[in-house]
Tab-separated table of C-alpha atoms in Angstrom:
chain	number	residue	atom	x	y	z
S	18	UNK	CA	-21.286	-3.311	-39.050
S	19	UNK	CA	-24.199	-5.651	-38.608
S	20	UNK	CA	-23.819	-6.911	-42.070
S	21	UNK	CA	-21.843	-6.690	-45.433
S	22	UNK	CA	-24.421	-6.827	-47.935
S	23	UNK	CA	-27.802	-3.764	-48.273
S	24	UNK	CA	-29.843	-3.998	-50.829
S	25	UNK	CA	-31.175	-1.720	-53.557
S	26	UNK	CA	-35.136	-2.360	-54.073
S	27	UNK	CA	-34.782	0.355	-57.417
S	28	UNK	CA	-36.760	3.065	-55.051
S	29	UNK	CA	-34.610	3.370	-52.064
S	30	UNK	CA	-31.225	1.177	-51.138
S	31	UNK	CA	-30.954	-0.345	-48.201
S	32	UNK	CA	-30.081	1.883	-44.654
S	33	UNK	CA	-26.413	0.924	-43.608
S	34	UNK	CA	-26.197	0.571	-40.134
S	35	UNK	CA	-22.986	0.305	-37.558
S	36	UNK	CA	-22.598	-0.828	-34.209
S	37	UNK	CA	-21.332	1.985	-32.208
S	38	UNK	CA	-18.734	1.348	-29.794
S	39	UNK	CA	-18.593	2.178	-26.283
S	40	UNK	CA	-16.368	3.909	-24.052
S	41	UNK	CA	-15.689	2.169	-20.496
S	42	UNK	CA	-13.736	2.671	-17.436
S	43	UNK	CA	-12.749	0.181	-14.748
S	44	UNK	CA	-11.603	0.308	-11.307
S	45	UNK	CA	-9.838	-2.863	-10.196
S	46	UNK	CA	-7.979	-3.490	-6.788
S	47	UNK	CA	-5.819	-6.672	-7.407
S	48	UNK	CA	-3.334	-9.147	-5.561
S	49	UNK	CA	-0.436	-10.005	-7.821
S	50	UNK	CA	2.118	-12.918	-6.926
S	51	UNK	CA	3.937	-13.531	-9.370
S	52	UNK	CA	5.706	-12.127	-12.348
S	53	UNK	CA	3.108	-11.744	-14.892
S	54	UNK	CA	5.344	-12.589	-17.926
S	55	UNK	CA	4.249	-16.128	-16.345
S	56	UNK	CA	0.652	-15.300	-17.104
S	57	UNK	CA	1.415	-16.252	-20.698
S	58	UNK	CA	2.069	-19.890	-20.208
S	59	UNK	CA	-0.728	-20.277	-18.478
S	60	UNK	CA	-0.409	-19.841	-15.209
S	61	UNK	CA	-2.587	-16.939	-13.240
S	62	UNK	CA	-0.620	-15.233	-10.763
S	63	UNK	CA	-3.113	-12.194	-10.465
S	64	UNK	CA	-6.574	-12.539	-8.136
S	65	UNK	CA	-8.686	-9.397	-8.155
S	66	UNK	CA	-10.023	-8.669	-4.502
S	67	UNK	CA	-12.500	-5.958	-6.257
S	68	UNK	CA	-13.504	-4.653	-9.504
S	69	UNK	CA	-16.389	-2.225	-10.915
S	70	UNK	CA	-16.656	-1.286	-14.719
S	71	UNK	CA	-18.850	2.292	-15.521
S	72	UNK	CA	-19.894	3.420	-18.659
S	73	UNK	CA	-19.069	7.015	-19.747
S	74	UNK	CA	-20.078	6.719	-23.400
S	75	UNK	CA	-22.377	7.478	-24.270
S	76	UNK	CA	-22.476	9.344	-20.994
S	77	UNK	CA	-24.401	7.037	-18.494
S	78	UNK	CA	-23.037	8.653	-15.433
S	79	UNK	CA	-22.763	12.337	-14.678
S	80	UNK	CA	-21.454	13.341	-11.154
S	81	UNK	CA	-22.159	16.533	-9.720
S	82	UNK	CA	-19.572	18.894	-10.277
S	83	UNK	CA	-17.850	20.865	-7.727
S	84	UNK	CA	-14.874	23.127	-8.139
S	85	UNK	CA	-12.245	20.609	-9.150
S	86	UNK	CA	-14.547	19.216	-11.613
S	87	UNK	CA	-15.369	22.527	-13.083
S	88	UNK	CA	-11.675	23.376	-13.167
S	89	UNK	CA	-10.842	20.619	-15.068
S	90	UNK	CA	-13.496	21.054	-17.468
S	91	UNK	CA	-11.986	23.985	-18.479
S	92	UNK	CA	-8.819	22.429	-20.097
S	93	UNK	CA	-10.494	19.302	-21.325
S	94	UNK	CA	-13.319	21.303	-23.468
S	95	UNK	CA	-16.093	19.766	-25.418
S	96	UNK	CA	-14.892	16.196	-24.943
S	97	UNK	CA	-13.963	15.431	-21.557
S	98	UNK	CA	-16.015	12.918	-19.666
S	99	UNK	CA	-16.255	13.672	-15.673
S	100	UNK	CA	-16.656	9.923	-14.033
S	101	UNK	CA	-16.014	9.011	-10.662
S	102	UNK	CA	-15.489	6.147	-8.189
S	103	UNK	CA	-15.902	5.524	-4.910
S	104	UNK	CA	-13.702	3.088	-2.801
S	105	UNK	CA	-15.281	0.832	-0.164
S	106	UNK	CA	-13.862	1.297	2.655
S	107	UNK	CA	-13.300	-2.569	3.446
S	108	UNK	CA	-10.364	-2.352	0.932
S	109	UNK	CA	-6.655	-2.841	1.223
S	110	UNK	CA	-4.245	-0.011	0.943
S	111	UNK	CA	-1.623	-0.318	-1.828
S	112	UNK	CA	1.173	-2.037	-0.801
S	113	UNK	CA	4.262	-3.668	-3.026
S	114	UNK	CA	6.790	-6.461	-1.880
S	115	UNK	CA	10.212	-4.736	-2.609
S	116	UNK	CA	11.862	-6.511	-5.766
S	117	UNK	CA	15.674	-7.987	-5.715
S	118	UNK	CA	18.098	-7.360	-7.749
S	119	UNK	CA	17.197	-9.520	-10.318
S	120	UNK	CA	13.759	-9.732	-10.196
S	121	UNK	CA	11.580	-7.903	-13.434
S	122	UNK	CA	8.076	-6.879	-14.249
S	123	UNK	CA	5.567	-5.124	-11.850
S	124	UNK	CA	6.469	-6.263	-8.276
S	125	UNK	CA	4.059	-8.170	-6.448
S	126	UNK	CA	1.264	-7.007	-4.253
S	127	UNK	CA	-1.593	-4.756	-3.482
S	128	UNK	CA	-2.644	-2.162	-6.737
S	129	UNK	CA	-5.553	-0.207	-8.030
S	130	UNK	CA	-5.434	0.248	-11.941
S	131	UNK	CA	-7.870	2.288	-13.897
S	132	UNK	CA	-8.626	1.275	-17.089
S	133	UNK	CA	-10.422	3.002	-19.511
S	134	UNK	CA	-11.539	0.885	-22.899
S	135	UNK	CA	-13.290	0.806	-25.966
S	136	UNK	CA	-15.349	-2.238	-26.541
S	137	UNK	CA	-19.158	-3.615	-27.685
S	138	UNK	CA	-19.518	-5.106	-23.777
S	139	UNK	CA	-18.960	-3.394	-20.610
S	140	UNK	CA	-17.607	-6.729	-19.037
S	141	UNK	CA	-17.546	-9.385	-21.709
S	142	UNK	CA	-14.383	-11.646	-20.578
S	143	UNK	CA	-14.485	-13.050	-24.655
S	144	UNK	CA	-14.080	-9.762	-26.096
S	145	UNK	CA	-11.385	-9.491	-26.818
S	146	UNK	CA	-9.800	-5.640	-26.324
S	147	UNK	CA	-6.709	-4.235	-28.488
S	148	UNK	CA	-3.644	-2.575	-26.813
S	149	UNK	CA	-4.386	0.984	-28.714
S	150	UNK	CA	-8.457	1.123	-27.707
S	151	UNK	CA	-6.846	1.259	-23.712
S	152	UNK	CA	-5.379	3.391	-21.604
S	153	UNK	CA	-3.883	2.391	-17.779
S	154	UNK	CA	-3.158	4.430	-14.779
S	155	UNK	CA	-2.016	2.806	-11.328
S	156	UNK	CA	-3.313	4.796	-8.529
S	157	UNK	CA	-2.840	4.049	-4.627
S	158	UNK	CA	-4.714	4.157	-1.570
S	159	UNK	CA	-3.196	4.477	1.600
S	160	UNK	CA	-4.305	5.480	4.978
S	161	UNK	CA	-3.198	8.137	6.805
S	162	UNK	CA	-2.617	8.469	10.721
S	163	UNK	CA	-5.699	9.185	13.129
S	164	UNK	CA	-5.561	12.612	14.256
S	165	UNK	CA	-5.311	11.812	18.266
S	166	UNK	CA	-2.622	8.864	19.462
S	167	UNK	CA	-2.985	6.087	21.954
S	168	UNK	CA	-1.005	6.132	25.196
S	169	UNK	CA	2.699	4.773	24.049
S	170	UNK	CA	3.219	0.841	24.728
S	171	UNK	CA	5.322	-0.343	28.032
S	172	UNK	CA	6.731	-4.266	28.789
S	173	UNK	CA	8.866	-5.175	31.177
S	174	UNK	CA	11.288	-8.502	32.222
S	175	UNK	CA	12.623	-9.808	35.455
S	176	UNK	CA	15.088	-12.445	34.997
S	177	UNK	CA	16.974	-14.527	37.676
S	178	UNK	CA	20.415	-16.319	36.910
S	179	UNK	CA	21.897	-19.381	38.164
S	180	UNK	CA	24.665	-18.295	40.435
S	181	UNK	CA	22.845	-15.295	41.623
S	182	UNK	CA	19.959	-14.797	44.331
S	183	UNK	CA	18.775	-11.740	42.737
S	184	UNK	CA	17.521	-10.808	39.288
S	185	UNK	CA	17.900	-8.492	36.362
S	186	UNK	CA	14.592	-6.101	35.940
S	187	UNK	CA	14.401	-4.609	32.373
S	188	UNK	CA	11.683	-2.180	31.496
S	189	UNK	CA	10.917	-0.244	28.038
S	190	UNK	CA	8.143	2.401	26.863
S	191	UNK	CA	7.580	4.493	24.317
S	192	UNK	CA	5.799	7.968	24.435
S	193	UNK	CA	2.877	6.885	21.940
S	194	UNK	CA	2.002	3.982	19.910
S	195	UNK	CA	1.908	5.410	16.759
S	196	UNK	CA	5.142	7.292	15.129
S	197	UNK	CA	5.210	8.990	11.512
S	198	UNK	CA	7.177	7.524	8.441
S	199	UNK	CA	11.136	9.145	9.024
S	200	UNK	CA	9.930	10.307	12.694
S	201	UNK	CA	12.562	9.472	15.508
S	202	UNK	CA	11.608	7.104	17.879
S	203	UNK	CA	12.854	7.813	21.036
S	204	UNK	CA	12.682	4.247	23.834
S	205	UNK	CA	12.503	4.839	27.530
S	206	UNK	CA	15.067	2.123	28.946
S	207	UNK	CA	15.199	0.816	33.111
S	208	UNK	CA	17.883	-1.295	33.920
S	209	UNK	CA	17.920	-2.244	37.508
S	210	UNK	CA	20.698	-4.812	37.929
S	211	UNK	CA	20.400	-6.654	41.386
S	212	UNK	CA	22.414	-9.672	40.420
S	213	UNK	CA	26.081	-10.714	40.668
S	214	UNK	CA	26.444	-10.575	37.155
S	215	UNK	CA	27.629	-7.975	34.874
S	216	UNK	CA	24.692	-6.513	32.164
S	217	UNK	CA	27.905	-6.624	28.820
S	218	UNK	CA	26.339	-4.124	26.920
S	219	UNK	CA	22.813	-2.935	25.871
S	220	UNK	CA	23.110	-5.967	22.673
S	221	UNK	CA	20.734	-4.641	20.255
S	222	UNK	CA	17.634	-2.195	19.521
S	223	UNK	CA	15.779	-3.910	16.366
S	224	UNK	CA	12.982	-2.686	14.955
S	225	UNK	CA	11.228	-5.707	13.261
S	226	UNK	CA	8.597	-5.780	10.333
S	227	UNK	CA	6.318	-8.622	10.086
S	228	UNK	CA	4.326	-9.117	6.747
S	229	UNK	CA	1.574	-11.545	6.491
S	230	UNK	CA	0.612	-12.576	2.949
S	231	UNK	CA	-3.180	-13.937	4.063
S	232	UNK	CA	-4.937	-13.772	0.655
S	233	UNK	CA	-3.647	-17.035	-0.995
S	234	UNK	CA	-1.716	-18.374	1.901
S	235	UNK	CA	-0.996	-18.044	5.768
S	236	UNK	CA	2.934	-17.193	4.825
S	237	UNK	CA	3.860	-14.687	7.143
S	238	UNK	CA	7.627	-13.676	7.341
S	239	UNK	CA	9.689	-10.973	9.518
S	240	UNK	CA	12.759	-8.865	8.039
S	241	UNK	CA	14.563	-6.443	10.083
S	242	UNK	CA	14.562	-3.326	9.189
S	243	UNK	CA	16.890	-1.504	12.099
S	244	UNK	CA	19.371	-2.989	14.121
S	245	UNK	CA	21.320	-0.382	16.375
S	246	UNK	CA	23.965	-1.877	19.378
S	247	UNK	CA	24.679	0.295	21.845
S	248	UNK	CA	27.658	-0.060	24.319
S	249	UNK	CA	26.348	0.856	27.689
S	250	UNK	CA	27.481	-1.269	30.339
S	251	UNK	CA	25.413	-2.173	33.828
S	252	UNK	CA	27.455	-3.408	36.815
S	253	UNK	CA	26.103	-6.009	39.725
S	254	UNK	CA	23.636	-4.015	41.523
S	255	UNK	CA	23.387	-0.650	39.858
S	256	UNK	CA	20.894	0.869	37.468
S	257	UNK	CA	20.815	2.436	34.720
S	258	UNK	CA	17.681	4.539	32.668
S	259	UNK	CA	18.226	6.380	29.735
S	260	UNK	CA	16.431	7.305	26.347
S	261	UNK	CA	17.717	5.932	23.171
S	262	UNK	CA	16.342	7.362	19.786
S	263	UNK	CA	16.152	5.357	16.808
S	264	UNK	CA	14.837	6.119	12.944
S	265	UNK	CA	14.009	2.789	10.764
S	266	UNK	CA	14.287	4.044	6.962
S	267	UNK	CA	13.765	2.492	3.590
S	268	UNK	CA	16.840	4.140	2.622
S	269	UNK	CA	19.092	1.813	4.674
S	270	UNK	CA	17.044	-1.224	3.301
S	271	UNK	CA	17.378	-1.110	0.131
S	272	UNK	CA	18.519	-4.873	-0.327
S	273	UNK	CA	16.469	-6.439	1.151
S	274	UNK	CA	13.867	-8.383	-1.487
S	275	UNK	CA	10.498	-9.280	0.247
S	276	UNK	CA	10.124	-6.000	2.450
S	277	UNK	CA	6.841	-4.677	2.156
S	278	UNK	CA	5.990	-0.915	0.963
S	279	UNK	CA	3.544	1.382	0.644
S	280	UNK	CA	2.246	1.151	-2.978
S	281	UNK	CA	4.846	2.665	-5.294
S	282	UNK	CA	4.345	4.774	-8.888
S	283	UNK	CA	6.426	4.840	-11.589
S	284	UNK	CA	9.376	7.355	-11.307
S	285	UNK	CA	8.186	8.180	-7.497
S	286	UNK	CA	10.247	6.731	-4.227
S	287	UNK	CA	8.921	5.134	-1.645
S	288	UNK	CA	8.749	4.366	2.083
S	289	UNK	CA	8.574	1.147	4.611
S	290	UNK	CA	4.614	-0.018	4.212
S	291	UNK	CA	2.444	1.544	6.842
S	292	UNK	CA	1.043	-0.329	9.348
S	293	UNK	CA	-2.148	-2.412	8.310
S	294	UNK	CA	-5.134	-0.363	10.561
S	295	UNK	CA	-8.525	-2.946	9.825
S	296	UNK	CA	-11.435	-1.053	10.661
S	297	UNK	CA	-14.756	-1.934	11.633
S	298	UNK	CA	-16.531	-5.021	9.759
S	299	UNK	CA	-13.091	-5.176	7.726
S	300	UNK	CA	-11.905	-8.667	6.949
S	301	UNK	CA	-8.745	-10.230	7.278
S	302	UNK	CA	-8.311	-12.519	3.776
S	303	UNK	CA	-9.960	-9.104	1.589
S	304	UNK	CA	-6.613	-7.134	3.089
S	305	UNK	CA	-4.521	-9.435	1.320
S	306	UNK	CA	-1.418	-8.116	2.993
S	307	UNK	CA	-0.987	-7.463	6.490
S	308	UNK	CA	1.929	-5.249	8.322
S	309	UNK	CA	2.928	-4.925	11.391
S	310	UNK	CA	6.156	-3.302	13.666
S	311	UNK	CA	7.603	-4.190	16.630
S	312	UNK	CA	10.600	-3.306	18.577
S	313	UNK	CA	12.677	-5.644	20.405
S	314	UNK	CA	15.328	-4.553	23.500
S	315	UNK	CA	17.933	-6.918	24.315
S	316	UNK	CA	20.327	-7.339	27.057
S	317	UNK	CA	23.694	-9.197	27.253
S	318	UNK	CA	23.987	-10.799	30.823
S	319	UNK	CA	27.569	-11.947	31.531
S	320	UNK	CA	27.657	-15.686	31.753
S	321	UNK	CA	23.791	-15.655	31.961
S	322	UNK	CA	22.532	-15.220	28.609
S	323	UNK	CA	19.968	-12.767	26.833
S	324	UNK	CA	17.082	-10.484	28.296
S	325	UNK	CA	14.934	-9.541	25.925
S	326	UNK	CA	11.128	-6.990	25.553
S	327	UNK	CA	9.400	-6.612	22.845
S	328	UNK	CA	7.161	-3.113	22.223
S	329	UNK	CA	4.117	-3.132	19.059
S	330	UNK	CA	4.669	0.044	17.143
S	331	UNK	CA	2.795	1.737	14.354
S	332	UNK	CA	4.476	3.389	11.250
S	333	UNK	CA	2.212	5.496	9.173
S	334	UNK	CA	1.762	8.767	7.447
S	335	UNK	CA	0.734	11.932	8.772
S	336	UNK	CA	-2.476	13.604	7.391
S	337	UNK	CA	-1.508	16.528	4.983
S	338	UNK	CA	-3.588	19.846	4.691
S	339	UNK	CA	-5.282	19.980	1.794
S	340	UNK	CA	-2.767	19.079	-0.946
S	341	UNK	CA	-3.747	17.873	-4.356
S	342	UNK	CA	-1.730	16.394	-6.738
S	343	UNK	CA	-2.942	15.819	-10.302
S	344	UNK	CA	-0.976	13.730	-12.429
S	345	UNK	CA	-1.507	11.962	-16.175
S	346	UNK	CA	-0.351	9.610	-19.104
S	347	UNK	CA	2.131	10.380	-21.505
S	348	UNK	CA	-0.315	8.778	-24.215
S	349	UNK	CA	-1.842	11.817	-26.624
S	350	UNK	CA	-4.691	10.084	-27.707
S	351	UNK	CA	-6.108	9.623	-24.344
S	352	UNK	CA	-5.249	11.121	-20.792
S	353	UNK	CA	-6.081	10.294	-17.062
S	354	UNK	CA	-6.542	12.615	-14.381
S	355	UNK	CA	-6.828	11.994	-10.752
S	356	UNK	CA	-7.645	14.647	-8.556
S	357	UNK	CA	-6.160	13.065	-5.566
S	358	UNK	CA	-4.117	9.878	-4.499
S	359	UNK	CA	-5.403	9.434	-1.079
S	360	UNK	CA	-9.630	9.960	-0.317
S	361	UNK	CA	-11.442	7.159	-0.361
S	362	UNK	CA	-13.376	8.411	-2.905
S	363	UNK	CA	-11.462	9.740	-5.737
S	364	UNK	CA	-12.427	11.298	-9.277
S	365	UNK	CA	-10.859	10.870	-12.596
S	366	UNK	CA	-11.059	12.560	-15.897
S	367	UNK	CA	-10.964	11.098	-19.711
S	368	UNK	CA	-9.757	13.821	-21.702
């Protein structure tokens, strides 16, 4: 109301007159490091990397409709609101840092949230906006796999040995550079042993993910996420070549607190984060997380030491065929709908 008292001038009283609230809905893509029950003595652990606010009531945007929308429509009658958002395409993909044990509250890193809220402003940070006159929905984004592959990765070693006129040559490839989420890897392996020494045993095969936190910090860490030994033994000049296959899986790293993953909803598993793909113009610091794989060979010389290659490998998802999910709220008074988790540009409903 604009006032408390209207007056009665004995011909006509006084009009009374209320503010009308507005509806709004917000699309924010946000950084979080830190448990936000900290957030309430102060301390910000939160920095939004994007945000855009839209006004749907009194309707102020109308989309054109196309099939979906019109669908949707149907079950949301008289008083659903089409709105939609579209992504720039400079934007990080979701990704969360995997919790420990311990650890409580959302996890930390990469989310979108829409938020749709009653309120006088569209963006007035004093306002202040009640718990009931809201309703949240984390989405993700997250990039799929380019439909044609590079040519797979190759590195090679030559080592020489004190004691020994002649060296160990190792040599590893892969098929392509890019490999889907649960997708065997299979690793091309040359030994060619022209030493005096005795190659033990083939020591390890580790796949290796790097995460670089570059929004707030340069902290960039590495946690294994496959370590296979393998038992094959190469005698003084011989050779050996053969292909090894390997699978690195969330499932066997389940322990492991830090390990980045692609962004995950509630009730919904997950899988090891894709690898970070910047496109054109895209910069580093808005990504705010960074991933990366690489695979490391390594040779146990006898009485000479370790021979070691590394190989860069990309983890991602494969593109599906025209699959839509639509999933929303539990809260009565106000549902969300998205048509899809993965376009850039995706389209929401307030029923």
């Amino acid at each position: 109301m604009g006032k408390r008292d209207y007056v009665d001038n004995m011909t006509s009283v006084e009009k009374i007159g209320t503010f009308l609230l507005q509806l709004f809905v917000q699309l924010a893509c946000a950084f979080r490091y830190g448990n936000e029950d900290l957030d309430a003595v102060g301390l910000c652990f939160r920095k939004d990397i994007w945000i855009y606010h839209l006004q749907i009531y009194p309707e102020a945007h109308k989309p054109s409709l196309t099939t979906m929308h019109e669908t949707l429509l149907k079950k949301a009658g008289d008083n659903g609101y089409p709105f939609t958002f579209e992504l720039p395409k400079n934007l990080p993909c979701s990704i969360s840092l995997q919790p420990g044990p311990d650890d409580k509250g959302k996890p930390c890193g990469v989310d979108f949230e829409v938020k749709t809220y009653l309120a006088m402003e569209k963006c007035n940070p004093d306002e202040k906006i009640e718990k009931k006159d809201t309703a949240r929905l984390i989405i993700r984004k997250i990039q799929y796999a380019p439909s044609e592959v590079g040519a797979g990765p190759k590195a090679d070693i030559c080592k020489s040995f004190m004691m020994s006129d002649k060296p160990v040559h190792l040599e590893a490839s892969l098929q392509k550079d890019l490999y889907y989420h649960g997708e065997a890897i299979p690793i091309k392996i040359k030994i060619n042993n022209e030493s005096n020494k005795t190659v033990k045993k083939l020591k390890s095969l580790v796949v290796d993910q790097t995460t670089d936190i570059v929004l707030y910090s340069a902290d960039k860490y590495t946690k294994s996420v496959l370590n296979a030994e393998f038992g094959e033994t190469v005698e003084p000049e011989s050779t050996y070549e053969n292909t090894l296959s390997i699978t690195p899986l969330l499932t066997e790293n389940k322990d492991k607190r830090g390990l980045a993953l692609d962004g995950q909803l509630k009730e919904e598993d997950t899988n090891l984060a894709s690898t970070t793909v910047l496109g054109p113009g895209s910069e580093k610091e808005v990504m705010g997380i960074l991933v990366s794989y690489k695979i490391k060979i390594t040779l146990m010389v006898a009485g000479g030491g370790d021979v070691t290659v590394e190989l860069p490998v990309k983890l991602m998802h494969p593109k599906p065929e025209g699959i839509f999910v639509i999933t929303h709220t539990n809260k009565p008074q106000i549902c969300l709908y998205t048509k899809s988790l993965i376009p850039v540009t995706d389209t929401f409903w307030l029923l």
